[in-house]
Protein backbone atom coordinates (compact mmCIF):
# COMPACT_ATOMS: atom_id res chain seq x y z
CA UNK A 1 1.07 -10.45 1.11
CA UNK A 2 2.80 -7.88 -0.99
CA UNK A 3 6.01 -8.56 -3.34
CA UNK A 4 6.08 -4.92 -5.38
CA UNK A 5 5.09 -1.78 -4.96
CA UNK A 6 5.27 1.45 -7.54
CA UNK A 7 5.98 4.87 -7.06
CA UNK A 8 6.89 7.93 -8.90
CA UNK A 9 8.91 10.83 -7.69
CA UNK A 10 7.12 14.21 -6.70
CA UNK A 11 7.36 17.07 -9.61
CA UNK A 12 7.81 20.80 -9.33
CA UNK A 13 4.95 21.20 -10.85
CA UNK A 14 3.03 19.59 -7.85
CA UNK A 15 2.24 22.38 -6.27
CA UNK A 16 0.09 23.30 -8.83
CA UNK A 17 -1.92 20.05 -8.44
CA UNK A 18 -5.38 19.83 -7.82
CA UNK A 19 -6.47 20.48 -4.43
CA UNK A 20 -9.76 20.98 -2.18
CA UNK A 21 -7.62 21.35 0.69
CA UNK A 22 -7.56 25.34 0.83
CA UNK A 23 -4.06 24.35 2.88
CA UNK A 24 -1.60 26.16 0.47
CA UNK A 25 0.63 25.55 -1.77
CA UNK A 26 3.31 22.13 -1.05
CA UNK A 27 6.80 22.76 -0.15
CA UNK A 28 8.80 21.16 -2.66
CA UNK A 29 11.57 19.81 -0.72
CA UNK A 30 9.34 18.57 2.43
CA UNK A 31 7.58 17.06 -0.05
CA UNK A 32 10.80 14.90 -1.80
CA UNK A 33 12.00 14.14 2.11
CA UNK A 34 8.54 12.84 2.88
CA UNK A 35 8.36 10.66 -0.13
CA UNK A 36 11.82 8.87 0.63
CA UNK A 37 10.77 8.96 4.40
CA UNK A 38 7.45 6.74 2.65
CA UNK A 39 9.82 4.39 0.38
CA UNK A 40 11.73 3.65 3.02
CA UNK A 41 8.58 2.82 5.35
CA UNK A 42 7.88 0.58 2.57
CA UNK A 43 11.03 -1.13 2.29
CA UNK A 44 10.68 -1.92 5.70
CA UNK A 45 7.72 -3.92 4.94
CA UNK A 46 9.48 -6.00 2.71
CA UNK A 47 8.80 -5.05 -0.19
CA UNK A 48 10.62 -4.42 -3.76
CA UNK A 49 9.94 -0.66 -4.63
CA UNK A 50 10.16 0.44 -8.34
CA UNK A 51 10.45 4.22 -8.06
CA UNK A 52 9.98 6.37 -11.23
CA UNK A 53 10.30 9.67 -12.67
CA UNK A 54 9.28 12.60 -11.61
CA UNK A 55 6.98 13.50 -15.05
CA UNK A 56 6.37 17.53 -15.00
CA UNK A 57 3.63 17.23 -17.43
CA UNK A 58 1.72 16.16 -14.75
CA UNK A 59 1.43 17.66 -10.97
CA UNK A 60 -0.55 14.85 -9.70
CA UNK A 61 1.26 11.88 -11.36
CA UNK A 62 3.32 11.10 -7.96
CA UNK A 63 -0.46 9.82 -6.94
CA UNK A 64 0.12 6.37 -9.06
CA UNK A 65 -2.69 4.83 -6.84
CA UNK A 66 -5.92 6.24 -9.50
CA UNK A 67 -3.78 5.19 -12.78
CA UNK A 68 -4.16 1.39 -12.27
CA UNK A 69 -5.80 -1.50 -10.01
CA UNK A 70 -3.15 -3.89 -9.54
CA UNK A 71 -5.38 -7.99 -8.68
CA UNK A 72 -3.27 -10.84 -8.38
CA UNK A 73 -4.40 -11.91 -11.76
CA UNK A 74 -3.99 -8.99 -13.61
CA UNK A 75 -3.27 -5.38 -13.62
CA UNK A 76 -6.36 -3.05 -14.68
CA UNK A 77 -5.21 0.54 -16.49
CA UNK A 78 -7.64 2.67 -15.69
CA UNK A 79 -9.42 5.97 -17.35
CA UNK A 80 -8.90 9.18 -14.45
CA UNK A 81 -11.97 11.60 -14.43
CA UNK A 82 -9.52 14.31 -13.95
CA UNK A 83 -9.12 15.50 -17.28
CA UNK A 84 -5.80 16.68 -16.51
CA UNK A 85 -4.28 13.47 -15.45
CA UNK A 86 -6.15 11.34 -18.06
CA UNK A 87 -2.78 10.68 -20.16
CA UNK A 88 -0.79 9.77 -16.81
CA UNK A 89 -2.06 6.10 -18.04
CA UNK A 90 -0.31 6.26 -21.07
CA UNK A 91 3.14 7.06 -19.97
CA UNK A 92 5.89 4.75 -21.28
CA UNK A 93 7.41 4.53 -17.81
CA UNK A 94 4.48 3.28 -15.99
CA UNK A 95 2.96 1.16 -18.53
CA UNK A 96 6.42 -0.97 -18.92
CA UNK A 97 6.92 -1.19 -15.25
CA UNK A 98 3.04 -2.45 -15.20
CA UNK A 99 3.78 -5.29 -18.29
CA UNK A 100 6.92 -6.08 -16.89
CA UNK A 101 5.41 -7.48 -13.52
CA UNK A 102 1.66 -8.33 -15.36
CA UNK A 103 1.21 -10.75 -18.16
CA UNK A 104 -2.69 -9.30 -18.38
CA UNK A 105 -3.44 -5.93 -18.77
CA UNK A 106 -6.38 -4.78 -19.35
CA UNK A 107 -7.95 -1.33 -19.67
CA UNK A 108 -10.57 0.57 -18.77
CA UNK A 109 -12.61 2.30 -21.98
CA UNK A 110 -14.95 5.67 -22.95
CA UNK A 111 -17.19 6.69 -21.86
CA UNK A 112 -16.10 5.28 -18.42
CA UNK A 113 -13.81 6.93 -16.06
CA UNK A 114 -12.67 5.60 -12.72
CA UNK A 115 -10.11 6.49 -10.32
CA UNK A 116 -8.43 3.62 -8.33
CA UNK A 117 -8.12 5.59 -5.01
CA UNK A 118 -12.11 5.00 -5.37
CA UNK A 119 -11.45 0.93 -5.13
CA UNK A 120 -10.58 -0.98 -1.60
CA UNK A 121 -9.94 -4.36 -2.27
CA UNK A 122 -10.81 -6.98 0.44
CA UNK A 123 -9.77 -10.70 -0.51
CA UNK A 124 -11.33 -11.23 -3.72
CA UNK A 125 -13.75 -8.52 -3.79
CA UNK A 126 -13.52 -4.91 -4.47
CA UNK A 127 -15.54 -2.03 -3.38
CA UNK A 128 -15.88 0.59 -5.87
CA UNK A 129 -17.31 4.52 -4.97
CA UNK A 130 -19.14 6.07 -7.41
CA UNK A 131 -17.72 9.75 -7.01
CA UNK A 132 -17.02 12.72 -8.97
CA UNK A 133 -14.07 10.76 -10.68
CA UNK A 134 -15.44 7.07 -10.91
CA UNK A 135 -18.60 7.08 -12.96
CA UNK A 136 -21.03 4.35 -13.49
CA UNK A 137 -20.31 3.20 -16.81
CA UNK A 138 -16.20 2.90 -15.50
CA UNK A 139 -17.61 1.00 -12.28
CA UNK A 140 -19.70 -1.68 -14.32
CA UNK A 141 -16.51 -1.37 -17.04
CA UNK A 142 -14.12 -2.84 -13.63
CA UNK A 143 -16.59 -5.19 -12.05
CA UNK A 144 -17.04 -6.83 -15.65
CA UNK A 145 -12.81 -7.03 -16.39
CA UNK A 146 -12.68 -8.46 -12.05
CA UNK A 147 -15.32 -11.21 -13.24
CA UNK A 148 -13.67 -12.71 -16.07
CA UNK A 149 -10.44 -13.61 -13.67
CA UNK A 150 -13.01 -14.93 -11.24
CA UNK A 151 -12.80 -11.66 -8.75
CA UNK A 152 -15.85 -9.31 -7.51
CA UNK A 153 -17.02 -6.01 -7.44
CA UNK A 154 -19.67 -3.70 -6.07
CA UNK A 155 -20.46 -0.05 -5.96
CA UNK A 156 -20.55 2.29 -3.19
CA UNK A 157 -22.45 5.72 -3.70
CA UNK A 158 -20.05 8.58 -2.56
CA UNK A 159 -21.73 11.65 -0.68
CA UNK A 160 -19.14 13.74 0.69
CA UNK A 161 -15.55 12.68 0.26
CA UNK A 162 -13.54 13.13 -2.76
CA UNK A 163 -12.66 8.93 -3.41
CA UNK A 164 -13.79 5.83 -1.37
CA UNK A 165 -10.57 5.58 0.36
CA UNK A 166 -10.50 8.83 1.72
CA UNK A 167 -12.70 7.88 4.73
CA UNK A 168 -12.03 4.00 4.47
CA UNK A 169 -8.82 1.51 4.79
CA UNK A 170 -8.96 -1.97 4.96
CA UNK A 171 -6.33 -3.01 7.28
CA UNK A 172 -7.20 -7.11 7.12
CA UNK A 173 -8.36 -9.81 9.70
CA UNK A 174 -12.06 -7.65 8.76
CA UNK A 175 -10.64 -4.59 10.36
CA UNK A 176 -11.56 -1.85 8.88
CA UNK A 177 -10.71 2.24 9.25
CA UNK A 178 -14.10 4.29 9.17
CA UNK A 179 -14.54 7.78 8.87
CA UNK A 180 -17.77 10.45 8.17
CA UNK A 181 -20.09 8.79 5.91
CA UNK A 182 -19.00 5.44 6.42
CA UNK A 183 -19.55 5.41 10.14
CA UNK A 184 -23.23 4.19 10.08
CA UNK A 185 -23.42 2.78 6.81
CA UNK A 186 -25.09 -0.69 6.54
CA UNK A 187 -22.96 -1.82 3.18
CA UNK A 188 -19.89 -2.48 5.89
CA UNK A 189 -21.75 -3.55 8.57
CA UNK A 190 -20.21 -6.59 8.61
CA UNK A 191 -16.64 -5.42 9.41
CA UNK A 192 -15.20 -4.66 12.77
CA UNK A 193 -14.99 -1.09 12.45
CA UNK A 194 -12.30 1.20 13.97
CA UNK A 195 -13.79 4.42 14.03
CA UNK A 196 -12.25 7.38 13.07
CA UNK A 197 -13.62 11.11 14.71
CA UNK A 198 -14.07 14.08 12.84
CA UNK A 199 -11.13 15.39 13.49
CA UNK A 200 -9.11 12.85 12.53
CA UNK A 201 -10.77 12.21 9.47
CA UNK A 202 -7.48 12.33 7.20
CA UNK A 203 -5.86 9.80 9.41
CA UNK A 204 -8.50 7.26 7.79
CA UNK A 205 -6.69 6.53 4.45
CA UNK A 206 -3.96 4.41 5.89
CA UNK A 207 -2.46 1.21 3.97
CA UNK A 208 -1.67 -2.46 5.11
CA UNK A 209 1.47 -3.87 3.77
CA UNK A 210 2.56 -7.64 5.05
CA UNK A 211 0.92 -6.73 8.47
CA UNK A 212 2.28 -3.50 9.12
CA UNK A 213 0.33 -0.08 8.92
CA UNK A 214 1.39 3.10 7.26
CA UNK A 215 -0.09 5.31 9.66
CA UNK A 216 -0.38 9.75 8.09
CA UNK A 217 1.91 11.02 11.15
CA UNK A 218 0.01 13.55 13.74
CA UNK A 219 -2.93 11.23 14.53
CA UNK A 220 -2.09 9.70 18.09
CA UNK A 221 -5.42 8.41 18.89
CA UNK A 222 -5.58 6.49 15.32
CA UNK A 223 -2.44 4.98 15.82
CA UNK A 224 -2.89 3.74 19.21
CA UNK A 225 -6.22 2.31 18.19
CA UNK A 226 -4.14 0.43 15.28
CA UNK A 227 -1.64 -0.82 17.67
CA UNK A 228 -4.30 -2.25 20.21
CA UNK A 229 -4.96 -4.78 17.40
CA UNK A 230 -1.95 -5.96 17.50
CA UNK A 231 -0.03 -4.51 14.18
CA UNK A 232 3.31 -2.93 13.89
CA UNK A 233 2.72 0.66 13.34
CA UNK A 234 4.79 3.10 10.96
CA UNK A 235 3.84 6.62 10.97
CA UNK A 236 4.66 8.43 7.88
CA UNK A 237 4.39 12.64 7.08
CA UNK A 238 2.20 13.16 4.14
CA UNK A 239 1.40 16.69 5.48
CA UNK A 240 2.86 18.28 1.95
CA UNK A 241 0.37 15.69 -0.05
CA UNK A 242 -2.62 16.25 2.04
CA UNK A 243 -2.43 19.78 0.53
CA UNK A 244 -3.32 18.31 -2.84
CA UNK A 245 -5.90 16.13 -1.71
CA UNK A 246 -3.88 13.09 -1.80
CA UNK A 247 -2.60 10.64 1.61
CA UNK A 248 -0.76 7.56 1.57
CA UNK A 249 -2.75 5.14 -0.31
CA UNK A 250 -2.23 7.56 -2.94
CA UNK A 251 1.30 7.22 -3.59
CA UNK A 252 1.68 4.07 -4.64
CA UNK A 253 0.56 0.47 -6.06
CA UNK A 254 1.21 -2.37 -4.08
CA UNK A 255 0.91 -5.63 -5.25
């Protein structure tokens, strides 16, 4: 179960964040509704939410997810392969909000660089994707800090999407959201898979918070599929984030 969760306020300078999307540019002020339409979401799972700054130094830095991998014994600071958000890690804000709710922090050195949208934890283990973002040396970097608090970690090679949680979401109870790439591949074959079309591909990253699922709003088919299991449902509009390559994992820790 989750206590806490972290987020920080969308920036003008957003919609100049990096994007694959080719969906245009984010409207601003959909984009500030959304994100108080997501805290509250949150709230109603009942948790505490920390909400920080807006930082215009950086245009991704409302995607807190990739700046740190929050265990329950420990918080892990990571090292972003985006250049451009590799100082996001270092910003006063963020790191006393992370040492006022972790007593161990530990961080994540060069040459490695890894993103936490790349890392879905299940129980004790985490999966890590090797992807543009997460190199080797920052996978073997995690595994090693998860090991010495008695956790686990393994590496997932990344074809096509941009981080592992793009086309994956554990949801608990071994569910588990499954899109493109992920569909046939044998390192999850143990999960009950809910399997998400093409179409609906964005609709994969979801997140489970004290069995309820944030649900990207606009995917009726995912949702029902959800709710046939048995779990409260919220949907949330992340359309101006999806234009930066980012959904709702993305825009926060939870812990």
């Amino acid at each position: 179960m989750f206590k806490n969760v972290i987020v920080r306020r969308p920036c003008r300078a957003m919609v100049d964040g990096i994007t694959t999307a080719d969906l245009g540019k984010p409207d601003y002020e959909l984009a500030l509704r959304q994100h108080d339409s997501y805290i509250e979401a949150l709230k109603e799972c009942g948790v505490e939410v920390t909400v920080l700054e807006a930082n215009e130094e950086f245009p991704d830095s409302c995607f807190v997810e990739d700046v740190a991998l929050c265990t329950k014994h420990c918080v892990i600071v990571t090292r972003p392969g985006a250049l451009s958000r590799r100082k996001e890690v270092l910003q006063e804000d963020m790191q006393t909000a992370l040492k006022g709710f972790f007593k161990n922090i530990e961080y994540i050195k060069e040459p490695g660089t890894i993103e936490a949208g790349d890392i879905m934890m299940v129980g004790d283990h985490f999966y890590i994707g090797l992807s543009e973002r997460t190199n080797v040396d920052g996978a073997n970097q995690m595994i090693s800090i998860l090991e010495k608090y008695g956790l686990s970690g393994s590496v997932v090679p990344l074809k096509e999407v941009l981080h592992l949680k793009t086309g994956l979401s554990y949801i608990e109870n071994n569910n588990l959201l499954v899109a493109g790439e992920f569909v046939l591949s044998p390192i999850f074959k143990d999960f009950h898979k809910i399997v998400i079309n093409e179409d609906d591909s964005y609709s994969a990253n979801c997140i489970w918070v004290n069995d309820i699922v944030l649900v990207p709003k606009g995917y009726p088919t995912t949702k029902k599929a959800i709710e046939s299991f048995g779990y409260k449902v919220i949907e949330v509009d992340t359309s101006e984030y999806r234009k930066i390559d980012g959904g709702l994992s993305c825009l926060s820790l939870r812990f």
